[in-house]
Short mmCIF file of C-alpha atoms and ligand atoms in Angstrom, two decimals:
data_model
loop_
_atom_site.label_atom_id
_atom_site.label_comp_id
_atom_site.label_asym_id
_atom_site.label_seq_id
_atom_site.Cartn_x
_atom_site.Cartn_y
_atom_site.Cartn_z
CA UNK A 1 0.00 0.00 0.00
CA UNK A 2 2.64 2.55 0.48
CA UNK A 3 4.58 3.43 -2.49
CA UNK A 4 7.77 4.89 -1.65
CA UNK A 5 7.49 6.16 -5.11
CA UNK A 6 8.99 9.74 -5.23
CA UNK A 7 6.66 11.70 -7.69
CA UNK A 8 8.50 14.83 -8.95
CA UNK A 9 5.73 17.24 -8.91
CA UNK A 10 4.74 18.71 -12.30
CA UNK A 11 4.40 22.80 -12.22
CA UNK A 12 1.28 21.86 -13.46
CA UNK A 13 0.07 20.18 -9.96
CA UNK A 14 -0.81 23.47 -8.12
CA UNK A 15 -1.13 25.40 -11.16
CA UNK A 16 -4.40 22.87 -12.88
CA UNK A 17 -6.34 23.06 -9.47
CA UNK A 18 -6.54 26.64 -8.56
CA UNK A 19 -9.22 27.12 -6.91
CA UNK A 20 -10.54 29.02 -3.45
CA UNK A 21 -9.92 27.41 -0.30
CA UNK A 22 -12.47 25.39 1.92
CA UNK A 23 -15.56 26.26 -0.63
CA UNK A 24 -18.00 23.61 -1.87
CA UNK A 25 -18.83 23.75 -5.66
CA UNK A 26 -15.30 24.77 -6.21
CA UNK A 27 -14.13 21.37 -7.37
CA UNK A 28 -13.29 20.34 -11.41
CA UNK A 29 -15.04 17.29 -10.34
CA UNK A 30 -15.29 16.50 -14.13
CA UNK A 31 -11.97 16.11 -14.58
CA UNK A 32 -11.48 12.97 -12.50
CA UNK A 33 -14.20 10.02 -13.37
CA UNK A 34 -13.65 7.26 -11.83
CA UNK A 35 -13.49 5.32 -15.63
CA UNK A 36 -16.34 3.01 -14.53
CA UNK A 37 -18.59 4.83 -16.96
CA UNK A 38 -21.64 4.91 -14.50
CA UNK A 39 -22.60 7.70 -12.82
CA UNK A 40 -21.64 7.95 -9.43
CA UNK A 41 -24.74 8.61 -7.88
CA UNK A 42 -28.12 6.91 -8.67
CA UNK A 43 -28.92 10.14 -10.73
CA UNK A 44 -26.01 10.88 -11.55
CA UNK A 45 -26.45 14.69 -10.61
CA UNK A 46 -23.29 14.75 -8.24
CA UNK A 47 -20.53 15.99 -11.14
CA UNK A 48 -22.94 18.38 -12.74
CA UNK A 49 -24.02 19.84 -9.41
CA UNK A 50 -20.30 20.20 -8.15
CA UNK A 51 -19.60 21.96 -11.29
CA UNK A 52 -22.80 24.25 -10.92
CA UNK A 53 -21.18 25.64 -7.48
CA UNK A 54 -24.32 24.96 -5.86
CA UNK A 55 -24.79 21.25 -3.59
CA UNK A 56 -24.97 17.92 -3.56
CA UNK A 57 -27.97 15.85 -2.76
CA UNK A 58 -26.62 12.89 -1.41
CA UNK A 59 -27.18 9.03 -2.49
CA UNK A 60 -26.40 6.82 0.63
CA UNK A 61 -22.65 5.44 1.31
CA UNK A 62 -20.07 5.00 -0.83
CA UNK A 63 -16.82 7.41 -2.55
CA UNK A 64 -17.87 9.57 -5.38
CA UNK A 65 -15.17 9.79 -7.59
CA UNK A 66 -15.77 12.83 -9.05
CA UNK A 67 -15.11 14.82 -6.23
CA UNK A 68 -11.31 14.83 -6.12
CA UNK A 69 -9.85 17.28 -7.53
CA UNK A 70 -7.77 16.14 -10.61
CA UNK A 71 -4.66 18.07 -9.18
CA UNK A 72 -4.17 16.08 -6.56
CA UNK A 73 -4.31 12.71 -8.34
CA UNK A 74 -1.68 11.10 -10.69
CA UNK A 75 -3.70 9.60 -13.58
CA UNK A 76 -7.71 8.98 -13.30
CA UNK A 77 -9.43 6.99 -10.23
CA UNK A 78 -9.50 3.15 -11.92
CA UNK A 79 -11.91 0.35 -10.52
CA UNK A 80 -9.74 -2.86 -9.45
CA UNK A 81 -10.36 -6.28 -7.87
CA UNK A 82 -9.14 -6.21 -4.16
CA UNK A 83 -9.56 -8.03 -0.99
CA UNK A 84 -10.74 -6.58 2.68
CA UNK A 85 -8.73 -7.24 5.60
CA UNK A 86 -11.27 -9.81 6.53
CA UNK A 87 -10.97 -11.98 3.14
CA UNK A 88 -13.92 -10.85 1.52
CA UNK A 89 -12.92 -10.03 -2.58
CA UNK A 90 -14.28 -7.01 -3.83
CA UNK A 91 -13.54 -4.75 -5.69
CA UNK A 92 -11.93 -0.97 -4.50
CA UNK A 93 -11.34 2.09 -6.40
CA UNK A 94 -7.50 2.47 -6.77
CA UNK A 95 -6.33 6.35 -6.49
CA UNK A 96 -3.07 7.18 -6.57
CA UNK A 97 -2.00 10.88 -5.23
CA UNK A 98 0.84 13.15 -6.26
CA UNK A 99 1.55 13.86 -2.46
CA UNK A 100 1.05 17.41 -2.57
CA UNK A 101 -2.02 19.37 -2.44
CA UNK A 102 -4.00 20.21 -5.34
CA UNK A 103 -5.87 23.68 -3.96
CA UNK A 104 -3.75 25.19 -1.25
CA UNK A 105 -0.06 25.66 -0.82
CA UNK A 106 2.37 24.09 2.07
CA UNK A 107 3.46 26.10 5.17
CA UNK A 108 5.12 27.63 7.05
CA UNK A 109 5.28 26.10 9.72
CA UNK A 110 8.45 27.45 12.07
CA UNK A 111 8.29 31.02 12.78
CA UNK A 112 12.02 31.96 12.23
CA UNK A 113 12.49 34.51 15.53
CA UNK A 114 10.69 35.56 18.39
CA UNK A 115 9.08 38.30 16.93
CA UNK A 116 7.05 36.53 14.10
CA UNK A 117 3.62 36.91 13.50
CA UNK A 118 0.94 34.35 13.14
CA UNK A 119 1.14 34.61 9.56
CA UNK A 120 4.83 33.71 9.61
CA UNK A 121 4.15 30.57 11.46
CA UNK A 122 1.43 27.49 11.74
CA UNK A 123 -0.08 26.19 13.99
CA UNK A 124 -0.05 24.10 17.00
CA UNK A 125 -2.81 21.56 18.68
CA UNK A 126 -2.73 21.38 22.48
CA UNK A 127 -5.66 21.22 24.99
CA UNK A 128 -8.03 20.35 22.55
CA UNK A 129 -7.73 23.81 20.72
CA UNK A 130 -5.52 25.48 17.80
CA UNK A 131 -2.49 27.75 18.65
CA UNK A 132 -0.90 30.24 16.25
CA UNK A 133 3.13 28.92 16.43
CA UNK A 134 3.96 32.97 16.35
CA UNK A 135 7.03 34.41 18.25
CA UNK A 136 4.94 34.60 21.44
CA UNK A 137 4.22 30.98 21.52
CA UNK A 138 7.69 30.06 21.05
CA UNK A 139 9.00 32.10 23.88
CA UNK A 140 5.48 31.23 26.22
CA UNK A 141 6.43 27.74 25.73
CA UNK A 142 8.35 27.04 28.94
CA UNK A 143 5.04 28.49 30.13
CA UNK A 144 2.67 27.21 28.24
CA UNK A 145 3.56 23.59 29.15
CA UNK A 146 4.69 24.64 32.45
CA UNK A 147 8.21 23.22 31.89
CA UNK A 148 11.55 25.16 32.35
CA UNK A 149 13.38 23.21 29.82
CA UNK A 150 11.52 24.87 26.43
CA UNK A 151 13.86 26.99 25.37
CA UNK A 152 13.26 27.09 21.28
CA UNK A 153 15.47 30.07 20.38
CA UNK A 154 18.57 31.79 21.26
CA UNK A 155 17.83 34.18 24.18
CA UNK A 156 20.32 36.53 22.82
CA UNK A 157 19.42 36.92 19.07
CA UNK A 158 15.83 35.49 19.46
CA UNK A 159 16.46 33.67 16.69
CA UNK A 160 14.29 29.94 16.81
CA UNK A 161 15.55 27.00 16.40
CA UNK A 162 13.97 25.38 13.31
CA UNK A 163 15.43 21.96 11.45
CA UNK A 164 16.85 23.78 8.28
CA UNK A 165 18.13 20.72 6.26
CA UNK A 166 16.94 17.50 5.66
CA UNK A 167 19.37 15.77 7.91
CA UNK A 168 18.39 17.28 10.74
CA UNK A 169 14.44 17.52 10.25
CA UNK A 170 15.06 13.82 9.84
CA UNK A 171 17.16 13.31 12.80
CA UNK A 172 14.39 15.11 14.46
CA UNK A 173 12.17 13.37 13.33
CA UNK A 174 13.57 9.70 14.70
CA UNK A 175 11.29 7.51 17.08
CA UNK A 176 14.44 8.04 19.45
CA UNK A 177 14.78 12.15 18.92
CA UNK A 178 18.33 12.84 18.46
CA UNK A 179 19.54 14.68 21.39
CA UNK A 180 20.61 17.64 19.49
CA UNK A 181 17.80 18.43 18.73
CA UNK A 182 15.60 18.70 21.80
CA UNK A 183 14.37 21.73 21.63
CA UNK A 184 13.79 22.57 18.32
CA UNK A 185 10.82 23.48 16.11
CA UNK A 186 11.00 21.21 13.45
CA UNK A 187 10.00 21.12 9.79
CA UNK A 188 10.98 18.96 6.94
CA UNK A 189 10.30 20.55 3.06
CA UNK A 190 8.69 18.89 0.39
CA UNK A 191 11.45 19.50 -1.74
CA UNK A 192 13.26 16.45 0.64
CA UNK A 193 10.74 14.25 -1.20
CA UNK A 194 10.50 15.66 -5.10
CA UNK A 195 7.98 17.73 -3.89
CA UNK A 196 5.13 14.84 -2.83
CA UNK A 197 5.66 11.51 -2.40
CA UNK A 198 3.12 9.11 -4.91
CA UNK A 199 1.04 6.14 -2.65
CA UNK A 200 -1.67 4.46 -4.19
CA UNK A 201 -4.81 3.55 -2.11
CA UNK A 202 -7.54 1.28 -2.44
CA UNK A 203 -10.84 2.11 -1.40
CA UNK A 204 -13.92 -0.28 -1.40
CA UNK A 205 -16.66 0.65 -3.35
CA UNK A 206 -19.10 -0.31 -1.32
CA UNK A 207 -18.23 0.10 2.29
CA UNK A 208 -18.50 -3.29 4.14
CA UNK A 209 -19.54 -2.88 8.09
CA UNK A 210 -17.36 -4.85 10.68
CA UNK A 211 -18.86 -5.86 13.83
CA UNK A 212 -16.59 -4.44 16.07
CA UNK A 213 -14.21 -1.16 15.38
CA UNK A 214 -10.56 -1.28 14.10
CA UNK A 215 -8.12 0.69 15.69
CA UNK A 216 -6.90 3.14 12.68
CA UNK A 217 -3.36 1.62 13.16
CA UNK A 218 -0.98 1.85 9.92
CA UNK A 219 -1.33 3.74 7.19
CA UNK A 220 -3.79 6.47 6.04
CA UNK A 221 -6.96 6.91 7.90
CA UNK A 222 -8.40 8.71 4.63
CA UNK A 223 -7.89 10.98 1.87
CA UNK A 224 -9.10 14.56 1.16
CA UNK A 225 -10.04 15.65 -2.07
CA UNK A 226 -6.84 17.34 -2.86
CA UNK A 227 -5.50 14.44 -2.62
CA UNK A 228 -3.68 15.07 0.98
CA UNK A 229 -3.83 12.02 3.41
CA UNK A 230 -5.72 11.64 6.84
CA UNK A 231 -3.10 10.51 9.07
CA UNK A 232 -3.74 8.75 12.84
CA UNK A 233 -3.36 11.47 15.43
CA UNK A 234 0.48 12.98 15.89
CA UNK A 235 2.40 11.58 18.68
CA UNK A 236 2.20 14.63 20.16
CA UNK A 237 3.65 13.35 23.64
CA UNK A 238 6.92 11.56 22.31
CA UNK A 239 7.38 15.03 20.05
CA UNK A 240 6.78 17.00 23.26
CA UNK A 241 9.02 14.30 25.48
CA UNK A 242 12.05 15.47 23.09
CA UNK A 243 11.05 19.10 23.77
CA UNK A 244 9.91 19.99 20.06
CA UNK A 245 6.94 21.33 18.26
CA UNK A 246 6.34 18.97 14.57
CA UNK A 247 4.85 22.21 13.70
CA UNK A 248 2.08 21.95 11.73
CA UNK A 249 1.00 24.85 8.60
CA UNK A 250 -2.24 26.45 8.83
CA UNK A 251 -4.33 23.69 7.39
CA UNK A 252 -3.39 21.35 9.45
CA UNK A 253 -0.41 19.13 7.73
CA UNK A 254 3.27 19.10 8.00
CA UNK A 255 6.17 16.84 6.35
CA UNK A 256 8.16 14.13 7.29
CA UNK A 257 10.39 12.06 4.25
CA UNK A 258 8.58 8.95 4.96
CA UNK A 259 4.93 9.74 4.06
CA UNK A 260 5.38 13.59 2.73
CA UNK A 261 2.37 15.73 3.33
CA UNK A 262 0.16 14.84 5.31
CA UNK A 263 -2.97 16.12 7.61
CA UNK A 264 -3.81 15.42 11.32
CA UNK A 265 -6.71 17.94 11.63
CA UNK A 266 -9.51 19.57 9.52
CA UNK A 267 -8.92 23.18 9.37
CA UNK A 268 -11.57 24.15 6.30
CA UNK A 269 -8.53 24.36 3.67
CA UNK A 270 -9.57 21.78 1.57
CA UNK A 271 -12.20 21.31 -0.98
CA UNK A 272 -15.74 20.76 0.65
CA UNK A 273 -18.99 19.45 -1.16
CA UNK A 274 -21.50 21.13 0.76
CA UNK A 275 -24.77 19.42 1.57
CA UNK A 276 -28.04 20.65 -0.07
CA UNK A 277 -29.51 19.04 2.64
CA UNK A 278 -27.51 21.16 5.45
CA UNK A 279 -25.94 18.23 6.73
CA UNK A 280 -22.23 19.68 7.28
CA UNK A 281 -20.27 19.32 4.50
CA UNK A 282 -18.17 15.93 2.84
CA UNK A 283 -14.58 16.31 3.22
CA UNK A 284 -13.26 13.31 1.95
CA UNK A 285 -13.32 9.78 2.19
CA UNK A 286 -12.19 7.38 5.01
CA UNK A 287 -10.26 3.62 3.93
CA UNK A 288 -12.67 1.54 4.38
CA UNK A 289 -15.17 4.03 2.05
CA UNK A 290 -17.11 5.72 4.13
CA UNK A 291 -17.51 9.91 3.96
CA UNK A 292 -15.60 12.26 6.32
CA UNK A 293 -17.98 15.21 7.13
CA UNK A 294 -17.10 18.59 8.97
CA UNK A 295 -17.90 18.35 12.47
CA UNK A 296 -20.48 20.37 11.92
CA UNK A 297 -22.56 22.30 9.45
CA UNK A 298 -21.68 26.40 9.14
CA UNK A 299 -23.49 27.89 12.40
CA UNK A 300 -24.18 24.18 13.52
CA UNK A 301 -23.68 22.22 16.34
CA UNK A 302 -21.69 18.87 16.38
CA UNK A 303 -23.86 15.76 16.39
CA UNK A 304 -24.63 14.44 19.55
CA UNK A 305 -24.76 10.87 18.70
CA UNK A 306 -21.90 9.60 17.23
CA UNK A 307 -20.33 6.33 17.84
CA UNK A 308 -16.58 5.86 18.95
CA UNK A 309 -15.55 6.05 15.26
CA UNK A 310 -17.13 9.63 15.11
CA UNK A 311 -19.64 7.82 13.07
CA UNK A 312 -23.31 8.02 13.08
CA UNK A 313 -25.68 7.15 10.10
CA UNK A 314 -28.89 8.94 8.68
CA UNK A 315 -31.18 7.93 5.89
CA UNK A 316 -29.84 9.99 3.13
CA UNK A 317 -25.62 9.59 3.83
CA UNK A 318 -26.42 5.77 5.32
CA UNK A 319 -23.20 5.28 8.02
CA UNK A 320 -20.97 8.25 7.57
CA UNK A 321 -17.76 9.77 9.53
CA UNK A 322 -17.55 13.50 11.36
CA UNK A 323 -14.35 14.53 11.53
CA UNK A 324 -13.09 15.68 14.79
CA UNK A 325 -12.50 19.46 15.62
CA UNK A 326 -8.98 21.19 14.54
CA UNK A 327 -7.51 21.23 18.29
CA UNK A 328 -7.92 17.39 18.97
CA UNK A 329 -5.19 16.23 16.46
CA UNK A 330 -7.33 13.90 14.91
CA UNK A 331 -10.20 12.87 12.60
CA UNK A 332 -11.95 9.93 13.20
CA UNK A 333 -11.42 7.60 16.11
CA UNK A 334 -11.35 4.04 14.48
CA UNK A 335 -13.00 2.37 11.63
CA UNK A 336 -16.52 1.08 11.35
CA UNK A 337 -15.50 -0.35 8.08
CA UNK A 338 -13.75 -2.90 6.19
CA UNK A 339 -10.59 -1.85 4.81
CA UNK A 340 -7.60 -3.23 2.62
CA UNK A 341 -4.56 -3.71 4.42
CA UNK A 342 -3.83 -4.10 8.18
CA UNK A 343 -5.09 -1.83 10.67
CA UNK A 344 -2.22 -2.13 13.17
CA UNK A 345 1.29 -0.67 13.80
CA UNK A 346 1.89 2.97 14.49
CA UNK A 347 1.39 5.57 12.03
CA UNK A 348 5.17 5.91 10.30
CA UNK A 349 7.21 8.95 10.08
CA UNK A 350 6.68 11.63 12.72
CA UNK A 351 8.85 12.32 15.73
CA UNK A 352 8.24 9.71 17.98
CA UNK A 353 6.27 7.50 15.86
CA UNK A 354 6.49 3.96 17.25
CA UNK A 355 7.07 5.20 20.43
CA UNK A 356 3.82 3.48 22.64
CA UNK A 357 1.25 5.69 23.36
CA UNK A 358 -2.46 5.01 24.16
CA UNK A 359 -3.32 8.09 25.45
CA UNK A 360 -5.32 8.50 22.06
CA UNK A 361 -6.77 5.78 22.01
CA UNK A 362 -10.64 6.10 21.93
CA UNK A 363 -12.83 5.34 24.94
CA UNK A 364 -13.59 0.98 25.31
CA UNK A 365 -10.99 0.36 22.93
CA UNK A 366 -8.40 -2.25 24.09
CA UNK A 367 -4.67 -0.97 24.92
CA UNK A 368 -2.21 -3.16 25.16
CA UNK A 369 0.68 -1.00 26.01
CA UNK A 370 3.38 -1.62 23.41
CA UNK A 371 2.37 1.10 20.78
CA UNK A 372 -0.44 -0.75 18.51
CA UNK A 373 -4.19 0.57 20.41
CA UNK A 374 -6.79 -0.63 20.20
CA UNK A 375 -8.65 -3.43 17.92
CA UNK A 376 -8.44 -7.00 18.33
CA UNK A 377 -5.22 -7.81 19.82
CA UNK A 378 -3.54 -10.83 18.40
CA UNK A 379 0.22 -12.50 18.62
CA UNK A 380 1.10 -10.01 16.09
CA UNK A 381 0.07 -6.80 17.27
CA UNK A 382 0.68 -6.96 20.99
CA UNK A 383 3.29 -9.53 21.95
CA UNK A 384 3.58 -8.63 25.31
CA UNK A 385 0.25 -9.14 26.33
CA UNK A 386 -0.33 -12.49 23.85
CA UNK A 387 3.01 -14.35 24.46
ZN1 ZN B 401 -23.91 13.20 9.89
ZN1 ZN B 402 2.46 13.91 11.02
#
């Protein structure tokens, strides 16, 4: 499933694709069929609406090709035969991304001395809420965390410490953080990886229901329609345990040189298809097929009956996904769905990935202490509770 594929980014990527930020009906949903020659939806009205700027009136479950934005895709979305983690053969809608997204650019991330503004900088996810990385945050950190050992930037120049090369956003970026750099804000740059790094994932058509939740475990938890992954929460308490911020850019993603750019909240930069219903709007897709919706409709409230997944179901989306607010570093809590692939191991790539950690893991989902939450627990996953 991961391609280590390094896709050198045509100018063409960012230049095909744009388009205004976070706004349904924005989409060149035309552009990408999914080559099954059937329309997507029972009557077939989701391309022409997209295109039309207006709203989608949705058909139950299930990924709509159309709505990824050609940008963000290398090649059209094919139908292939696949099998679901379970055995069953079916057949999965293979879409390859380019690893960079299609309809918003990446970064910053570091602010580069203590007096940078917000716009200089990301952002940060602590407390359940979203923090401008700005000057102030950098020197408040010591504060902030209530820890005397943050110290991100040279008291005398006020200059921050930010991983400038690819060596050392990548020693940074170890499971182990090198020493020397405790206490840095890191950042890696696409240009490490070509510019995007190329995975192809499969998708089932039809979404298949499992009976009990899977942990979200390795690889992607989904993909937006710019074609920028959904990645497991950050290990946000390894990267703070080394004393540095993975910073992420305003839209929620950062780099690392294993997976490239990647997401680990919803921040409203990426293409939406809004809801003629007023349901909140579809931001993408999860693995095992089913939609990723805002938290919430504009003005709305989150629902109040969603499942440990974040998943709830209504007549017209069938079982469906909301994502998460910004400020709790992650998406959806586990999958109600089938997908392709395993759905254990640690998420690869950030600081401290690998490192165990099941502070994350949802409510009544099992924990078994070496670094793979939740799911069933088997020989494989856990061998120090199943020796
Ligand atoms: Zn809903
Ligand atoms: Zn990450």
């Amino acid at each position: 499933m991961r391609s280590s594929l390094l896709h050198i980014l045509a100018a063409a990527t960012l230049a095909g694709s744009a388009i205004g930020l976070g706004c349904a009906g924005s989409g060149d949903g035309a552009d990408t069929a999914d080559g099954s020659g059937t329309p997507d939806t029972a009557d077939g009205s989701d391309a022409s609406d997209i295109a039309g700027g207006d709203c989608v009136t949705p058909d139950g479950p299930g990924l709509v090709a159309s709505y990824f934005l050609a940008g963000g895709l290398d090649g059209t979305i094919a139908t292939v035969p696949c099998t679901l983690d379970d055995g069953t053969a079916t057949t999965c809608y293979e879409i390859t991304t380019v690893g960079a997204p299609a309809d918003h650019q990446v970064g910053p991330f570091c602010p580069r001395t203590i007096t940078a503004t917000a716009a200089d900088g990301g952002i940060w996810l602590a407390n359940g809420e979203v923090y401008d990385i700005d000057g102030d945050f950098i020197k408040g950190l010591a504060e902030f965390y209530d820890d005397p050992v943050w110290q991100l930037y040279d008291a005398t120049t006020g200059v921050v410490r930010v991983t400038l090369t690819q060596a050392a956003c990548e020693a940074a970026a170890r499971p182990d953080v090198d020493p020397d750099y405790n206490n840095y804000c890191v950042e890696c740059s696409l240009d490490y990886v070509g510019g995007g790094i190329a995975e192809t994932t499969l998708i089932p058509v039809n979404p298949v229901a499992r009976t009990t939740p899977a942990e979200l475990g390795a690889g992607i938890v989904g993909l937006a329609f710019n074609g920028v992954h959904f990645e497991a929460p950050a290990p946000v308490d390894a990267i703070l345990a080394a004393h540095t911020i993975a910073a992420f850019d305003d839209c929620g993603g950062h780099v690392n040189t294993v997976v490239g750019y990647h997401y680990h909240a919803a921040t409203g930069c990426s293409k939406e298809v809004a809801q003629c219903d007023g349901h909140a709007p579809l931001i993408g897709y999860a693995r095992d097929g089913y939609g990723i919706y805002a938290m919430s409709a504009s003005g709305g409230t989150e629902p109040t009956d969603l499942d440990a997944c974040r998943g709830h179901s209504d007549a017209a989306r069938g079982y469906h996904y909301h994502s998460a607010s910004a400020g709790e570093n992650m998406f959806i809590g586990c999958f109600m769905g089938r997908v392709v692939g395993t759905t254990t191991g640690p998420g690869p790539g950030d600081p401290g990935a690998g490192v165990a950690s099941c502070d994350t893991v949802p409510a009544g989902m099992p924990c078994c202490g070496d670094g793979t939450c939740g799911g069933p627990e088997t020989a494989a996953n856990c061998a120090e509770d199943c020796p």
